[in-house]
Amino acid sequence: MDFKRIITLLVFLTSSITLVGQKMIPIGFENNRSKIQMETTNSSTRITKSESLRGDKSLEWRWKGGATLSFHQPIGYAPKGQDATNKHLDTFSFWIFNEKANKDSLKVSFLDNGVEKSYFYYHLNFTGWRTAWVSFDRDMNGTPSTKMDELQFVAPKSVQNGTFYLDEIITATPIDPRHHIADHQVPFVNSNAVLSANKHWIALEYFSSFITKNPITATDNVTETQKEGIHTIEQRLQSMFMEGADKTKNIDKWITKIRDKYEIYSSSNIKGQFVYFASYPALYSSEKKPTKHLSYGIDLKTYTISLYKIAQQYHLTNNRVEKKHLAKLFTEMVKNMRKYGWAAGSGQGTLHHLGYSFRDYYPAMFLMRESLEVEGLLDSVCKDMAWFSGLGKIIEPKDRYVGINVDMLNTTLMGNLSTCLMSKQDGVKVSYLNALQDWLIYGVDYVPGLLAPFKPDGSFFHHYNHYPLYAKDALDGSTPVFFAISKTPFALPEYNAEIVKQALLKMHLYSHNLVLPISMSGRHPYGDRTISSIPFYYMAKTISSNPNKDIDPELGSIYVALAEKEGKNRSEQIKEFTDKGVVAETNPQGNWSMNYASLNMHRKADWLFSVKGFNAYLWGSEIYAKANAYGRYVSYGHYQLQREIDGKEKTGFQMEGYDWNRYPGTTAIHLPLDKLAGNVIQVDHLSGYEELLISDEKFGASISMGSQGIYAMKLHEHDKYHGSHRATKSYFMFDDYVLMLGSDIENNVKGYNTETTLFQNSTASGKTTVKVNNQDVVKKGTVQVKKDETLILDNMSSGWYVPHDGNKLMVKYNKQDSKDPRSKDPNHGTFYSAWINHGVAPKNESYEYALLINTTEKELEQFAKQQKGQKNYYVAQKDRNAHIVKDQHSNTWGYAIFNNRLNKNFEGPLQHTNIPTLAMVKEGENMMEVEVCNPDLNLYQGKDFDQYNEDGTRHEVSIYSRLWSKSVSLPVHMTLSFKGTFHVDGNDQVVTQLIVNGNTEVTVKLQHGLSQHLKLVKIQQ
């Protein structure tokens, strides 16, 4: 008989009620008391301590098939955000404990005055606690209403009776649309996650489906070589997972401490603490302090670290009693976390960025696989590992993905490998290892456009740009895997391993003493971000160009050099290499270009000079609300000089007091910090709260020839800020000096000066003074230098030669007030600075200056004296069409040709080109050495019209929304006309070579921003 019961309960709320419009969150059953009206049919409810989530109480609902439980209160739903700062989706969330799994579903409905408006079905194929985040607008059936006033649960009709426990019911709360996850209970949630940039975190149900539909079965007739390979990999993992572990002196006391912390009881009545995930506060984003909801239970990362330590202690002791106690503690903790939803098929509402909290789980399970088997947990844990590591991706059809996500390489690849080895059957291990190898072969390869991670020039992509900080973590996480499988039947092939090696070699070049330039530190411009020696160690052992050696000599020598500087205990690994004849590498010398990074590196002696820009493909700065707030100008042609002084890394940078308007080398509008701060919004559902602005100018690239190089860019600020701001900039790197040219500097911004910064050095760096025209700068303040030629020797032993802009040159020595780019808290410091003042709203302004690195006052004066006769360099052209320079010492011409559509020829040996060009020409006797590249990555042609408004200005777009971001760099044919008659010696990329009117026309195929070297030999008449 169906009957209805209306109850008014004194419900105990987990937190005080928070109002967001009409929202009230959450409904819980602890602490503060508030009346909530509930209605039931064919069921009963009570507050109980039988099961609980974060406190000691929950709502017990005993039901019969088809019973209902309703909460009468405003749901608080609001339509999805449409403005620029809010794309959140109002979301329902709850926790439910199921005593017995079944194949039916719980219906969750939302009613308005008794009429159902929205609903979904929650599958009950689980036991223990589970949760879900289900958005009204995207994920549910029906059409939600802002007037909804009833939440109703309908028990499964096919089941005679049962009991659920409910807790943490949140009727409506705004959540970032990227974060919801589909799982076995709600497989319909966020269905487009399989196409999103965070697919690796959120598409676990999708990955799992491949294993469900096409199970990987055991390989028949496992060979002895495969068995040996499995054994080798397992031994290597065992060694890696135990590295650095020390035995605890008093195991019993240590176990008691862990039990007290996690409240683990006997195996017959396990009731450990709730294990929560660090991303849970996203549920409470409307509150001022959402992280307060993490004060209950144990953090997942802390919990899994403890599991890992227990596993290590198990292998460090030979005492049987201790082993027994450790195994019991370990398996009890595994059962406890599984009870709270850390089990296969459970998505925990979100698993966004799970890998960073879960990486220690996999080695712990691998080390304790025998104990798990004894306890009957091995099969379940194998499934858990496969689920959380997204192992199904290794058999995902290849037409559905390209490359490998960097977060996977960093946090889950080792978990994937560990999972492949959990089975007791070698045949199953072989099948999984073969699938993993196949996936790696396809993924560790060059990928098109802005996709991650590997590019032909050694760039390493994440967030649709070269991102060394993520590269460092990804290679730290993946190279131990590449080593573990090396020299076995499941190894990464030589071609793929070489791709990883080339990325590492470039990483070594664009860092100095492990420290990354600020321009390549992403949203962390603090001057202290470093790479790691770890991937060099593992890849040196993974590949070797010499089959008679176990260690790649090139990577090995870099490892020894870096490890010695790292300051960590690497003595054992260093000895491993040096005992085999590996010698630490000396500082690399030369010039290198990376046009997928819009970057040039110039190295000599013990210093690194790097310069970086941006363009129509590559964003210039990553700004978050609480990270890099003032970083807009970091790629406006920013250079940085890194060197070692008195055994310490010195750059002149200091965050305290730094003027974020004056990154060295940049041409920028000097603004108050509140106007410089990024206006961070969420552009669309593909992006987060971030600012990743691109230009509409495709020219932002570099070229290298031996020890010399050029970087050049057409700077155009985004219309989100000052779209009238433009400049044409170039940097010619000739051995010990760098020549900087700027032209066509313009904007219509009133009230603020436009400046090109030479340097900004903290007084805490280098020497104690700066000299301007042989005079010490001792008086604090700003000085306008009124000379046509100015010589500056700064406190970092850098010399600055400014030939024509003396009356606009400003030098400052003073305390500076600034703000932290994260917290925006005020700070201060004392700096020496120099800049060229182009004035307010400049038109057709320009500059020219040279930097002499590690110089003396005498050498600087000698350079100036020689330059009066143009004996150092000759500027042949400096305008919006081209910057052309000749280095007199090496007889080398540098060409940055921005506009090729000219009727007249260029000065020097290169007369004309058919497209914008970067070129270097070194003239010799009866021959020329030529380097050429297309500065356009050529991911699309013409304009990206979607970025433009009707008036021709640009609006902000998400880089992830650009259709061309996945395009292949299209090859182009560049035709160059050289003065005189020559023939080209062997280059298979040369398409044609012709003699036309006494000149030589060469057409060469170019792609990926890579350069081609041409040797032109004079044709004797």
CSV table of N, CA and C in Angstrom, one decimal, residues 768-828:
chain,number,residue,atom,x,y,z
A,768,THR,N,78.5,47.4,-7.5
A,768,THR,CA,77.8,48.3,-6.7
A,768,THR,C,77.4,49.6,-7.5
A,769,THR,N,77.9,49.8,-8.7
A,769,THR,CA,77.6,51.0,-9.4
A,769,THR,C,77.4,50.8,-10.9
A,770,VAL,N,76.9,51.9,-11.5
A,770,VAL,CA,76.7,52.0,-12.9
A,770,VAL,C,77.5,53.2,-13.4
A,771,LYS,N,78.1,53.1,-14.5
A,771,LYS,CA,78.9,54.3,-15.1
A,771,LYS,C,78.2,54.7,-16.4
A,772,VAL,N,77.9,56.0,-16.5
A,772,VAL,CA,77.4,56.6,-17.7
A,772,VAL,C,78.4,57.6,-18.2
A,773,ASN,N,78.9,57.3,-19.4
A,773,ASN,CA,80.0,58.2,-20.0
A,773,ASN,C,81.1,58.5,-19.0
A,774,ASN,N,81.5,57.3,-18.3
A,774,ASN,CA,82.7,57.3,-17.4
A,774,ASN,C,82.4,58.0,-16.1
A,775,GLN,N,81.1,58.3,-15.8
A,775,GLN,CA,80.7,58.9,-14.5
A,775,GLN,C,79.9,58.0,-13.7
A,776,ASP,N,80.3,57.7,-12.5
A,776,ASP,CA,79.5,56.9,-11.6
A,776,ASP,C,78.1,57.5,-11.3
A,777,VAL,N,77.1,56.6,-11.3
A,777,VAL,CA,75.8,57.0,-11.0
A,777,VAL,C,75.6,56.8,-9.5
A,778,VAL,N,75.7,57.9,-8.7
A,778,VAL,CA,75.7,57.7,-7.2
A,778,VAL,C,74.5,58.4,-6.6
A,779,LYS,N,73.9,59.4,-7.3
A,779,LYS,CA,72.7,60.1,-6.8
A,779,LYS,C,71.5,59.4,-7.2
A,780,LYS,N,70.6,59.2,-6.2
A,780,LYS,CA,69.3,58.5,-6.6
A,780,LYS,C,68.4,59.4,-7.3
A,781,GLY,N,67.7,58.9,-8.3
A,781,GLY,CA,66.8,59.7,-9.1
A,781,GLY,C,66.8,59.2,-10.5
A,782,THR,N,66.2,60.0,-11.4
A,782,THR,CA,66.2,59.7,-12.9
A,782,THR,C,66.9,60.8,-13.6
A,783,VAL,N,67.8,60.4,-14.5
A,783,VAL,CA,68.6,61.4,-15.2
A,783,VAL,C,68.3,61.2,-16.7
A,784,GLN,N,68.1,62.4,-17.4
A,784,GLN,CA,68.0,62.3,-18.9
A,784,GLN,C,69.4,62.6,-19.4
A,785,VAL,N,69.9,61.7,-20.2
A,785,VAL,CA,71.3,61.8,-20.8
A,785,VAL,C,71.2,62.6,-22.0
A,786,LYS,N,71.9,63.7,-22.0
A,786,LYS,CA,71.8,64.7,-23.2
A,786,LYS,C,73.1,64.6,-24.0
A,787,LYS,N,73.3,63.5,-24.6
A,787,LYS,CA,74.4,63.3,-25.5
A,787,LYS,C,74.0,62.5,-26.7
A,788,ASP,N,74.6,62.8,-27.9
A,788,ASP,CA,74.2,62.0,-29.1
A,788,ASP,C,74.8,60.6,-29.0
A,789,GLU,N,75.8,60.4,-28.3
A,789,GLU,CA,76.4,59.1,-28.1
A,789,GLU,C,76.6,58.8,-26.6
A,790,THR,N,76.1,57.7,-26.2
A,790,THR,CA,76.1,57.4,-24.7
A,790,THR,C,76.7,56.0,-24.5
A,791,LEU,N,77.6,55.9,-23.5
A,791,LEU,CA,78.2,54.6,-23.1
A,791,LEU,C,77.8,54.4,-21.7
A,792,ILE,N,77.2,53.2,-21.5
A,792,ILE,CA,76.9,52.8,-20.1
A,792,ILE,C,77.5,51.5,-19.8
A,793,LEU,N,78.1,51.4,-18.6
A,793,LEU,CA,78.6,50.1,-18.1
A,793,LEU,C,77.8,49.8,-16.8
A,794,ASP,N,77.0,48.8,-16.9
A,794,ASP,CA,76.0,48.6,-15.8
A,794,ASP,C,76.7,47.7,-14.7
A,795,ASN,N,75.9,47.5,-13.7
A,795,ASN,CA,76.5,46.8,-12.5
A,795,ASN,C,76.6,45.3,-12.7
A,796,MET,N,76.3,44.8,-14.0
A,796,MET,CA,76.4,43.4,-14.3
A,796,MET,C,77.5,43.2,-15.3
A,797,SER,N,78.4,44.2,-15.5
A,797,SER,CA,79.5,44.2,-16.5
A,797,SER,C,79.0,44.1,-17.9
A,798,SER,N,77.8,44.6,-18.2
A,798,SER,CA,77.4,44.7,-19.5
A,798,SER,C,77.6,46.2,-20.0
A,799,GLY,N,78.0,46.3,-21.3
A,799,GLY,CA,78.3,47.6,-21.9
A,799,GLY,C,77.1,47.9,-22.8
A,800,TRP,N,76.7,49.2,-22.8
A,800,TRP,CA,75.6,49.6,-23.7
A,800,TRP,C,76.1,50.8,-24.5
A,801,TYR,N,76.0,50.6,-25.8
A,801,TYR,CA,76.4,51.7,-26.7
A,801,TYR,C,75.1,52.2,-27.4
A,802,VAL,N,74.8,53.5,-27.2
A,802,VAL,CA,73.6,54.1,-27.7
A,802,VAL,C,74.0,55.3,-28.6
A,803,PRO,N,74.0,55.1,-29.9
A,803,PRO,CA,74.6,56.1,-30.8
A,803,PRO,C,73.8,57.3,-31.1
A,804,HIS,N,72.5,57.2,-31.2
A,804,HIS,CA,71.7,58.3,-31.8
A,804,HIS,C,70.5,58.8,-30.8
A,805,ASP,N,70.2,58.0,-29.8
A,805,ASP,CA,69.0,58.3,-29.0
A,805,ASP,C,69.4,59.0,-27.7
A,806,GLY,N,70.5,59.6,-27.6
A,806,GLY,CA,71.0,60.2,-26.4
A,806,GLY,C,70.0,61.1,-25.7
A,807,ASN,N,69.4,61.9,-26.4
A,807,ASN,CA,68.5,62.9,-25.8
A,807,ASN,C,67.2,62.3,-25.3
A,808,LYS,N,67.0,61.0,-25.7
A,808,LYS,CA,65.8,60.3,-25.2
A,808,LYS,C,66.1,59.2,-24.2
A,809,LEU,N,67.4,59.1,-23.9
A,809,LEU,CA,67.9,58.0,-23.0
A,809,LEU,C,67.7,58.4,-21.5
A,810,MET,N,67.1,57.6,-20.8
A,810,MET,CA,66.9,57.9,-19.3
A,810,MET,C,67.7,56.8,-18.5
A,811,VAL,N,68.3,57.2,-17.4
A,811,VAL,CA,69.0,56.3,-16.5
A,811,VAL,C,68.4,56.6,-15.1
A,812,LYS,N,68.1,55.5,-14.4
A,812,LYS,CA,67.5,55.7,-13.1
A,812,LYS,C,68.2,54.8,-12.1
A,813,TYR,N,68.4,55.4,-10.9
A,813,TYR,CA,69.0,54.7,-9.7
A,813,TYR,C,68.1,55.0,-8.6
A,814,ASN,N,67.3,54.1,-8.1
A,814,ASN,CA,66.3,54.5,-7.0
A,814,ASN,C,65.6,53.3,-6.5
A,815,LYS,N,65.0,53.5,-5.4
A,815,LYS,CA,64.1,52.6,-4.8
A,815,LYS,C,62.8,52.5,-5.6
A,816,GLN,N,62.3,51.4,-5.9
A,816,GLN,CA,61.1,51.2,-6.7
A,816,GLN,C,60.0,50.5,-5.9
A,817,ASP,N,58.8,51.0,-6.0
A,817,ASP,CA,57.6,50.3,-5.4
A,817,ASP,C,56.9,49.5,-6.4
A,818,SER,N,56.6,48.3,-6.0
A,818,SER,CA,56.0,47.3,-7.0
A,818,SER,C,55.0,46.5,-6.2
A,819,LYS,N,54.5,45.4,-6.9
A,819,LYS,CA,53.5,44.5,-6.3
A,819,LYS,C,53.9,43.1,-6.7
A,820,ASP,N,53.6,42.2,-5.8
A,820,ASP,CA,53.7,40.8,-6.1
A,820,ASP,C,52.7,40.3,-7.2
A,821,PRO,N,53.2,39.7,-8.2
A,821,PRO,CA,52.2,39.3,-9.3
A,821,PRO,C,51.2,38.2,-9.0
A,822,ARG,N,51.3,37.7,-7.8
A,822,ARG,CA,50.4,36.6,-7.3
A,822,ARG,C,49.3,37.3,-6.4
A,823,SER,N,49.8,37.8,-5.3
A,823,SER,CA,48.9,38.4,-4.3
A,823,SER,C,48.6,39.8,-4.5
A,824,LYS,N,49.4,40.5,-5.3
A,824,LYS,CA,49.3,41.9,-5.5
A,824,LYS,C,49.6,42.7,-4.3
A,825,ASP,N,50.3,42.1,-3.3
A,825,ASP,CA,50.8,42.8,-2.1
A,825,ASP,C,52.0,43.7,-2.5
A,826,PRO,N,52.1,44.9,-1.9
A,826,PRO,CA,53.1,45.8,-2.2
A,826,PRO,C,54.5,45.3,-1.8
A,827,ASN,N,55.5,45.6,-2.5
A,827,ASN,CA,56.9,45.3,-2.2
A,827,ASN,C,57.8,46.4,-2.8
A,828,HIS,N,59.1,46.4,-2.5
A,828,HIS,CA,60.0,47.4,-3.0
A,828,HIS,C,61.4,46.9,-3.1
